[in-house]
């Protein structure tokens, strides 16, 4: 599904190398977790994959089902099935959440050559999905993320994921700023979306999210590289011993 | 926890304010006149002869006289600007003295201890730190007793500078701090290079008049890489009657240097309005920084609006070099009329300008003040925080310009101007001009006008403060952001001034 | 005081070229007086402080500069089934217009009613315009009072359910149209006035609105999209106790637009809202909103909400003022002007003023200018929305606050759709 090879990335504004050769393959239906200390390049990876400005890819490739992601505009990547749940979802005053969702859903359908959803079908779909995530009608009416609590913002991200039905979902520190109940709710939302054809890349600093979203593979990232890959046990090891030992080992 | 901690007055008001307010009583406290100081006047009125006379009194070279005469010729063809929201009686520019100096200064004192004790007495009454007076009076060893924080003072009495302290120590650091008349004689190459380059002689009616007749003022040059070892300060005093004061200040901060400059002003109570038309020019080179703080407490006139200083001042800083910085802070409590817009030309890339202002107008005072932020360089930043307080029958106007030129890419401005009204017969006005000519720059302007919050006043009073104390407290809270920008010594004085200026504004 | 020579010359040239139409004695007198004050004031010039940001030269010039005729969108406002009056190049088209009758409505044309010896409009025509000349002179308005050839006189005597719509059409490429409307809303009455279209190469309108105690006046207009057209409009309103005045303007295109709105709030508890959304695309597009609201009574509420989206060298101007007179306590005044600059060539020039002589007030104004938020744009694109569509969505969101000022949701929706469609076709 997702194949990253030798990816090297610099900051555009200053001469600083963030990713120093990342190799990663996520198969269809798999859930991978990337863990690592702050500043290891986890979020940069998610931004580069989704096409945010400000980064320069100096080497390597990233493909989704064989299609070159790095060559696409952000919206083309989304249409190709890539979805990023942001760590800090942006607030957009004046744009209603419903309008936003409908525009996004129809834009992607159009790009895939499907008919636009009728207003009625769309509404039915949103309401059903929103209910699962305990998102009330009031929240749907408000402008995108404006005045949302941390938990509401993250649930809203998952709602978008549910509506857009991507193949490849990247969750960037989705657990940050969530209390236990909110994390459970979000995790349930994610787990409900797990399927054979859909893969996940869960980026997190802590192991606790992985109690709820069980990964197949865990990668440890440090200083712009993946330094160790293992099974779910690797996450527990980090939880118990911290990153220090792993980092020392990698040296 | 004290009761005050729980008060939801504007944040940041503290016990010090209350104490400072309590200590001070009476109206304008700088209002005496020292008429027994013998003065030397030039004849009333202005003409080329007077211009020549001023120049010769200051023993100026020919080029300076030519510069003045050219300005005078231009001024004759100009008319009084009328765009400000000010009602000013016509000024008879021929009925003023343009030059007055204490007789004792006729022969320049060779050292500070030759300064007339009566002058020193005046400065003592003004509350200029006693240590400086000791130095002004030349007390031996006084410099050694000073605490760590030093302030060098240049005192300007009517038309002339009477003495500058700490010359020796400043000289050691390479800093030149002297009267501008001295600078014209001693450092003509610097004066020639910079004078009139920020405020050209043709700039505006009052600046042009100043260019022709300025009598004295301060001069500062901080050489490259030097951090001025102490605060520099000028105290201006208008004493003589019917006298216009036209001082000229020129500050040059060379590459990578830093200086903080304080300016204080007072004048005696006189029934007849007096004119003050100063020009301040600041040049800031690459990586240099200048802080300029003013506490303007010219005599504001009496409760009926009689007398007071007409204050028409042109102040401008030119951030010429990349990453240069200027910060204007002003507390304007005095003068019958204030017309003043300390401005920043942000020419160098990444240069920064800040303007913090408190303007208080009580009784019949009128203030029209603000700033101009002209963004020319890339990534330049400016910030304007203006607090206007109107009481009595006063009119207080904020007037400002924020201009983003097409080449000033990725620049930023933030402006906050708040007005507070105390009493139903005063006025508060806001006249901002915003000109944005590129889209990568962001400009934000906010302004509010409101009255002193009754709930806050009541809360303070229920804790035992009388109404005036309560108002002073709340107003000081309203001004806190600006007061905090002042150097410490000034901040205390300014806080007390806020209270005094508002006396009689309630009840 | 004598006018400066350049002003005198420009004024003489224009006034020599205009004709004062015939009418009944009251109207002729009003026109003559207006002509006199126009000559005294002189026509505006760039050097006047009030025209600092907009050059009035082409509005003052003797001849209207030619402007290509564009087929205008006639469908707008049709859902509201309004009583429609059509003016073609400033001339009334009876065949295309509805009958001038309606419930609680007294409606007539200036060209006809102005010939009657007695008419209610006498108390308003030129009177509110004259009052609006102080403290700022508006000579283009008095020139209109003197020379307007037609217009509509509307008197609401009770609630008028059917909006009155003025449709301006064009056939000629180089004509002037000068129209002067008068609206009188009686106590407790209510009426909605709609305006749409490009009336002429150069249009001048003055609308004088008197709203009595408890009355309501709603005004929604869409200014014609012909690229080369020029217009200056003046609205003078005087509103009474507990009354409501709401005006919204959508401007797309047009090489020059200057909308002056002057409101005097004379009765307690009155409400006045003025709002505008403008989208300017292209070099030469110049759009100026100038608003002057005077609070002269207790507990007045006023709002000014103006949003401008500018690209390709377009210039947006906002001059807004809240004047609170002595004694106008408990005034609530709000003013916001914002611009979204879609590229580096566009400009936003603003002078948002407060002049306040009463202490128990809460007045505020805000003004911002900047580019579209990169963060928001990326967020939308990461959800699959194209850059163009995302830009349009954010542009509409930016304008939304102004459109929300329209009380009638149907009309608001109508304008919103049109705006979205227009952006869709033109942007990117």
Coordinates of C-alpha atoms in Angstrom, one line a residue, chain C:
Chain C
X1 CA -14.1 81.4 0.5
X2 CA -13.0 81.3 -3.1
X3 CA -12.3 77.8 -4.6
X4 CA -8.8 77.0 -5.8
X5 CA -8.6 77.6 -9.5
X6 CA -8.3 74.0 -10.6
X7 CA -11.4 73.2 -8.7
X8 CA -13.3 76.2 -9.9
X9 CA -12.4 75.3 -13.5
X10 CA -13.5 71.7 -13.1
X11 CA -16.7 72.7 -11.4
X12 CA -17.6 75.4 -14.0
X13 CA -17.0 73.0 -16.8
X14 CA -19.3 70.3 -15.4
X15 CA -22.1 72.7 -14.2
X16 CA -22.1 74.4 -17.6
X17 CA -22.7 71.0 -19.2
X18 CA -25.7 69.8 -17.1
X19 CA -29.3 70.8 -17.3
X20 CA -31.7 71.3 -14.5
X21 CA -34.9 69.5 -15.4
X22 CA -38.4 71.0 -15.2
X23 CA -40.8 70.3 -12.3
X24 CA -43.3 71.8 -9.9
X25 CA -42.3 74.9 -7.9
X26 CA -41.2 72.9 -4.8
X27 CA -39.0 70.7 -6.9
X28 CA -37.6 73.4 -9.0
X29 CA -36.7 75.4 -5.8
X30 CA -35.0 72.3 -4.3
X31 CA -33.0 71.8 -7.5
X32 CA -32.0 75.4 -7.7
X33 CA -30.8 75.5 -4.1
X34 CA -28.8 72.3 -4.7
X35 CA -27.2 73.8 -7.8
X36 CA -26.2 76.9 -5.8
X37 CA -24.6 74.9 -3.0
X38 CA -22.8 72.6 -5.5
X39 CA -21.3 75.7 -7.1
X40 CA -20.3 77.1 -3.7
X41 CA -18.7 73.8 -2.5
X42 CA -17.1 73.0 -5.8
X43 CA -16.9 69.4 -7.1
X44 CA -14.5 67.1 -5.3
X45 CA -10.8 66.6 -6.1
X46 CA -8.2 64.1 -5.1
X47 CA -6.6 66.7 -2.8
X48 CA -9.7 66.8 -0.6
X49 CA -9.2 64.8 2.5
X50 CA -12.5 63.0 1.9
X51 CA -11.2 61.8 -1.5
X52 CA -7.7 61.0 -0.3
X53 CA -8.0 57.4 -1.4
X54 CA -10.3 57.7 -4.4
X55 CA -9.7 59.9 -7.4
X56 CA -13.1 61.5 -8.3
X57 CA -11.8 62.9 -11.6
X58 CA -13.8 60.6 -13.8
X59 CA -17.0 61.2 -11.7
X60 CA -16.5 65.0 -12.0
X61 CA -15.5 65.0 -15.7
X62 CA -18.0 66.5 -18.2
X63 CA -18.4 63.3 -20.2
X64 CA -19.0 59.9 -18.9
X65 CA -16.2 57.6 -20.0
X66 CA -17.5 54.8 -22.2
X67 CA -18.1 51.4 -20.7
X68 CA -18.8 48.2 -22.6
X69 CA -22.3 46.8 -22.1
X70 CA -22.5 43.4 -20.4
X71 CA -25.6 41.2 -20.3
X72 CA -26.8 41.4 -16.8
X73 CA -28.3 38.7 -14.7
X74 CA -32.0 39.5 -14.6
X75 CA -32.9 36.6 -12.4
X76 CA -31.4 38.0 -9.3
X77 CA -34.0 38.8 -6.6
X78 CA -36.8 37.3 -8.7
X79 CA -37.5 34.6 -6.0
X80 CA -38.7 37.5 -3.8
X81 CA -41.3 38.3 -6.4
X82 CA -40.8 42.1 -6.0
X83 CA -42.7 45.0 -7.4
X84 CA -40.3 45.8 -10.2
X85 CA -39.4 49.1 -11.8
X86 CA -37.0 49.0 -14.8
X87 CA -34.8 51.8 -15.8
X88 CA -32.8 51.6 -19.1
X89 CA -29.9 54.0 -19.3
X90 CA -31.6 55.9 -16.6
X91 CA -35.0 56.1 -18.4
X92 CA -38.1 54.4 -17.0
X93 CA -39.3 51.5 -19.0
X94 CA -43.0 51.3 -18.3
X95 CA -43.6 48.2 -20.4
X96 CA -41.0 46.2 -18.5
X97 CA -42.2 47.4 -15.1
X98 CA -45.0 46.4 -12.8
X99 CA -48.0 48.6 -12.0
X100 CA -47.1 51.1 -9.3
X101 CA -49.5 49.9 -6.7
X102 CA -49.3 47.8 -3.6
X103 CA -50.7 47.3 -0.2
X104 CA -49.7 50.0 2.3
X105 CA -47.7 51.5 -0.4
X106 CA -47.7 54.9 -2.1
X107 CA -45.3 54.8 -4.9
X108 CA -44.7 57.1 -7.8
X109 CA -41.9 58.3 -10.1
X110 CA -40.1 61.5 -9.5
X111 CA -40.6 62.5 -13.2
X112 CA -44.3 62.4 -12.8
X113 CA -45.0 63.2 -9.1
X114 CA -42.4 66.0 -9.3
X115 CA -44.8 67.9 -11.5
X116 CA -47.5 67.9 -8.9
X117 CA -47.9 71.1 -6.8
X118 CA -48.3 69.2 -3.6
X119 CA -46.4 66.1 -2.8
X120 CA -45.2 64.5 0.4
X121 CA -41.7 64.1 -1.0
X122 CA -41.2 67.9 -0.7
X123 CA -40.3 67.5 2.9
X124 CA -37.5 65.1 2.1
X125 CA -36.2 65.8 -1.4
X126 CA -32.9 67.5 -1.0
X127 CA -33.5 68.1 2.7
X128 CA -31.7 65.0 4.0
X129 CA -29.0 65.6 1.5
X130 CA -28.5 69.1 2.7
X131 CA -28.3 67.9 6.3
X132 CA -25.7 65.4 5.3
X133 CA -23.4 68.2 3.9
X134 CA -22.2 68.9 7.4
X135 CA -19.6 68.3 8.7
X136 CA -18.3 66.8 5.5
X137 CA -19.2 68.3 2.1
X138 CA -20.7 66.0 -0.5
X139 CA -21.0 68.0 -3.7
X140 CA -21.7 65.0 -5.9
X141 CA -24.9 64.5 -3.9
X142 CA -26.1 68.0 -4.3
X143 CA -25.3 67.9 -8.0
X144 CA -27.5 64.8 -8.2
X145 CA -30.3 66.7 -6.3
X146 CA -30.1 69.4 -8.9
X147 CA -30.0 67.3 -12.0
X148 CA -31.7 64.0 -11.3
X149 CA -34.1 63.2 -14.2
X150 CA -36.1 60.5 -12.5
X151 CA -36.3 58.3 -9.5
X152 CA -38.8 56.6 -7.3
X153 CA -40.8 58.1 -4.4
X154 CA -41.9 55.4 -2.0
X155 CA -44.1 55.9 1.0
X156 CA -44.8 52.9 3.3
X157 CA -47.9 53.5 5.4
X158 CA -47.9 50.1 7.0
X159 CA -46.1 46.8 6.6
X160 CA -45.3 46.3 2.9
X161 CA -44.8 42.6 2.2
X162 CA -43.7 42.8 -1.3
X163 CA -40.2 44.3 -1.8
X164 CA -39.8 47.1 -4.3
X165 CA -37.0 46.3 -6.8
X166 CA -35.2 48.8 -9.0
X167 CA -33.6 47.1 -12.0
X168 CA -31.1 49.1 -13.8
X169 CA -30.3 48.1 -17.4
X170 CA -28.0 49.4 -20.0
X171 CA -28.0 49.7 -23.7
X172 CA -25.7 52.6 -24.5
X173 CA -22.0 52.5 -23.9
X174 CA -21.4 56.1 -22.9
X175 CA -24.3 57.5 -21.0
X176 CA -24.9 59.2 -17.7
X177 CA -27.8 58.2 -15.5
X178 CA -28.8 60.5 -12.6
X179 CA -31.5 59.1 -10.3
X180 CA -32.8 60.4 -7.0
X181 CA -35.0 58.2 -4.8
X182 CA -37.0 59.2 -1.7
X183 CA -38.3 56.8 0.8
X184 CA -40.6 57.6 3.7
X185 CA -41.5 55.0 6.2
X186 CA -44.4 56.0 8.4
X187 CA -44.5 55.1 12.1
X188 CA -44.6 51.3 12.5
X189 CA -44.4 50.7 8.8
X190 CA -41.9 48.6 7.0
X191 CA -40.5 48.3 3.5
X192 CA -37.7 46.6 1.6
X193 CA -35.9 48.2 -1.3
X194 CA -33.9 46.1 -3.7
X195 CA -31.6 47.5 -6.4
X196 CA -29.6 45.6 -9.1
X197 CA -27.7 46.1 -12.3
X198 CA -25.5 48.6 -14.1
X199 CA -27.6 51.6 -14.9
X200 CA -25.2 53.5 -17.2
X201 CA -21.6 54.0 -18.0
X202 CA -21.7 56.5 -15.2
X203 CA -24.4 56.3 -12.6
X204 CA -25.2 58.8 -9.8
X205 CA -27.9 57.9 -7.3
X206 CA -29.1 59.6 -4.2
X207 CA -31.5 57.8 -1.9
X208 CA -33.0 59.8 0.9
X209 CA -34.6 57.7 3.6
X210 CA -36.7 59.0 6.4
X211 CA -37.8 56.3 8.9
X212 CA -40.3 57.4 11.5
X213 CA -40.6 56.0 15.0
X214 CA -40.9 52.2 15.0
X215 CA -40.4 52.0 11.3
X216 CA -38.2 49.6 9.4
X217 CA -36.3 50.0 6.2
X218 CA -34.3 47.2 4.6
X219 CA -32.1 47.8 1.6
X220 CA -30.3 45.2 -0.4
X221 CA -28.5 45.9 -3.6
X222 CA -26.2 44.3 -6.1
X223 CA -24.2 46.7 -8.1
X224 CA -23.8 45.9 -11.8
X225 CA -20.9 43.8 -13.0
X226 CA -20.1 45.7 -16.2
X227 CA -16.4 46.1 -15.9
X228 CA -16.1 49.6 -17.3
X229 CA -19.0 51.2 -15.4
X230 CA -18.5 53.9 -12.8
X231 CA -20.9 54.9 -10.0
X232 CA -21.2 57.1 -7.1
X233 CA -24.2 56.5 -4.8
X234 CA -25.3 58.4 -1.7
X235 CA -27.7 57.2 0.9
X236 CA -28.9 59.8 3.4
X237 CA -31.0 58.4 6.2
X238 CA -32.7 60.0 9.2
X239 CA -34.1 57.5 11.6
X240 CA -36.5 57.8 14.6
X241 CA -37.1 56.2 17.9
X242 CA -37.1 52.4 17.9
X243 CA -36.6 52.3 14.2
X244 CA -34.5 50.0 12.1
X245 CA -32.3 50.8 9.1
X246 CA -30.4 48.0 7.4
X247 CA -28.5 48.3 4.2
X248 CA -26.3 45.8 2.4
X249 CA -24.4 46.1 -0.8
X250 CA -22.7 43.5 -3.0
X251 CA -20.3 44.8 -5.5
X252 CA -18.6 42.7 -8.2
X253 CA -16.5 44.4 -10.8
X254 CA -17.0 47.9 -12.1
X255 CA -14.0 50.1 -12.6
X256 CA -15.0 52.7 -10.0
X257 CA -17.6 52.5 -7.2
X258 CA -18.0 55.0 -4.4
X259 CA -20.8 54.3 -2.0
X260 CA -21.5 57.0 0.6
X261 CA -23.9 56.2 3.4
X262 CA -24.8 59.0 5.9
X263 CA -27.1 58.0 8.8
X264 CA -28.4 60.2 11.5
X265 CA -29.9 58.4 14.5
X266 CA -32.2 61.0 16.0
X267 CA -34.5 58.8 18.1
X268 CA -33.7 56.7 21.1
X269 CA -33.2 52.9 20.8
X270 CA -32.7 53.0 17.0
X271 CA -30.7 50.4 15.1
X272 CA -28.6 51.1 12.0
X273 CA -26.6 48.5 10.2
X274 CA -24.6 49.1 7.0
X275 CA -22.7 46.3 5.4
X276 CA -21.0 45.5 2.2
X277 CA -19.1 42.7 0.5
X278 CA -17.0 43.4 -2.5
X279 CA -15.0 41.2 -4.8
X280 CA -12.6 43.1 -7.0
X281 CA -10.6 41.5 -9.8
X282 CA -8.3 43.4 -12.0
X283 CA -6.3 46.5 -12.5
X284 CA -8.4 49.6 -12.4
X285 CA -11.0 48.1 -10.1
X286 CA -11.5 50.6 -7.4
X287 CA -14.1 50.3 -4.7
X288 CA -14.8 52.7 -1.9
X289 CA -17.2 52.5 1.0
X290 CA -17.6 55.7 2.9
X291 CA -19.9 55.6 5.9
X292 CA -20.8 58.3 8.4
X293 CA -23.1 57.4 11.3
X294 CA -24.1 60.0 13.8
X295 CA -25.6 58.9 17.1
X296 CA -27.7 61.7 18.5
X297 CA -30.0 59.8 20.9
X298 CA -29.9 57.3 23.7
X299 CA -29.1 53.6 23.4
X300 CA -28.5 53.6 19.7
X301 CA -26.9 50.6 18.1
X302 CA -24.9 50.8 14.9
X303 CA -22.9 48.3 13.0
X304 CA -20.6 48.7 10.0
X305 CA -19.4 45.5 8.5
X306 CA -17.3 45.7 5.3
X307 CA -15.4 42.9 3.7
X308 CA -13.3 43.2 0.5
X309 CA -11.6 40.5 -1.5
X310 CA -9.1 42.0 -3.9
X311 CA -6.8 40.6 -6.6
X312 CA -4.9 41.5 -9.7
X313 CA -4.3 45.1 -8.8
X314 CA -7.7 45.8 -7.3
X315 CA -8.0 48.6 -4.8
X316 CA -10.4 48.6 -1.8
X317 CA -11.1 51.6 0.3
X318 CA -13.0 52.0 3.5
X319 CA -13.7 55.2 5.3
X320 CA -16.0 54.8 8.2
X321 CA -16.9 57.0 11.0
X322 CA -18.9 56.7 14.2
X323 CA -19.8 60.1 15.6
X324 CA -21.4 60.0 19.1
X325 CA -22.8 63.4 20.0
X326 CA -22.8 64.8 23.5
X327 CA -25.6 63.2 25.5
X328 CA -26.0 60.2 23.2
X329 CA -25.3 57.9 26.2
X330 CA -25.4 54.1 26.1
X331 CA -24.4 54.1 22.4
X332 CA -23.2 50.7 21.1
X333 CA -21.1 51.3 18.0
X334 CA -19.3 48.6 16.1
X335 CA -17.3 48.8 13.0
X336 CA -15.2 46.3 11.2
X337 CA -13.4 46.5 7.9
X338 CA -11.3 43.7 6.5
X339 CA -9.6 42.9 3.3
X340 CA -8.4 39.7 1.9
X341 CA -5.6 40.3 -0.6
X342 CA -5.3 37.4 -3.0
X343 CA -2.1 38.6 -4.6
X344 CA 0.7 41.1 -4.1
X345 CA -0.6 43.8 -6.5
X346 CA -3.8 44.6 -4.7
X347 CA -4.2 47.4 -2.1
X348 CA -6.4 48.1 0.9
X349 CA -6.7 51.6 2.2
X350 CA -8.7 52.4 5.3
X351 CA -9.5 55.2 7.6
X352 CA -11.8 53.8 10.4
X353 CA -12.7 56.7 12.7
X354 CA -14.3 57.2 16.0
X355 CA -15.4 60.6 17.3
X356 CA -17.0 60.4 20.6
X357 CA -18.4 63.1 22.9
X358 CA -20.4 61.0 25.4
X359 CA -18.8 58.9 28.1
X360 CA -21.2 56.1 28.7
X361 CA -20.6 54.3 25.4
X362 CA -19.1 51.1 24.1
X363 CA -17.6 51.7 20.7
X364 CA -15.0 49.7 18.9
X365 CA -13.6 49.2 15.5
X366 CA -11.3 46.7 14.0
X367 CA -9.5 46.6 10.7
X368 CA -7.3 43.9 9.2
X369 CA -5.6 43.1 6.0
X370 CA -3.8 40.1 4.9
X371 CA -3.5 37.1 2.6
X372 CA -5.5 33.9 2.7
X373 CA -4.5 31.6 5.5
X374 CA -2.0 29.1 4.2
X375 CA -2.8 26.7 7.1
X376 CA -6.5 26.7 6.3
X377 CA -5.8 26.3 2.6
X378 CA -3.6 23.2 3.2
X379 CA -6.1 21.7 5.6
X380 CA -8.8 21.9 2.9
X381 CA -6.5 20.6 0.2
X382 CA -5.4 17.6 2.4
X383 CA -9.1 16.7 2.4
X384 CA -9.1 16.6 -1.3
X385 CA -10.5 20.0 -2.2
X386 CA -8.7 21.7 -5.1
X387 CA -6.7 24.8 -4.5
X388 CA -9.1 26.9 -6.5
X389 CA -12.2 25.5 -4.7
X390 CA -10.5 25.8 -1.4
X391 CA -9.6 29.5 -2.1
X392 CA -13.2 30.1 -3.1
X393 CA -14.6 28.4 0.0
X394 CA -12.3 30.5 2.2
X395 CA -13.2 33.6 0.3
X396 CA -16.9 33.0 0.8
X397 CA -16.2 32.3 4.5
X398 CA -14.4 35.6 4.7
X399 CA -17.4 37.4 3.1
X400 CA -19.9 35.5 5.2
X401 CA -19.9 37.9 8.1
X402 CA -21.0 40.8 5.9
X403 CA -23.7 38.7 4.2
X404 CA -25.1 37.7 7.6
X405 CA -26.1 41.3 8.0
X406 CA -28.9 40.7 5.5
X407 CA -32.1 40.2 7.5
X408 CA -34.0 38.2 4.9
X409 CA -32.5 34.8 4.6
X410 CA -33.9 34.2 1.1
X411 CA -32.2 37.3 -0.3
X412 CA -29.0 36.5 1.5
X413 CA -29.1 33.0 0.0
X414 CA -29.7 34.5 -3.4
X415 CA -26.6 36.7 -3.2
X416 CA -24.5 33.9 -1.6
X417 CA -25.3 31.6 -4.6
X418 CA -24.5 34.3 -7.1
X419 CA -21.3 35.1 -5.3
X420 CA -20.3 31.5 -5.2
X421 CA -21.1 31.0 -8.9
X422 CA -19.2 34.2 -9.8
X423 CA -16.1 33.1 -7.9
X424 CA -16.3 29.7 -9.5
X425 CA -16.4 31.1 -13.0
X426 CA -13.8 33.8 -12.5
X427 CA -11.4 32.8 -9.8
X428 CA -8.2 30.9 -10.2

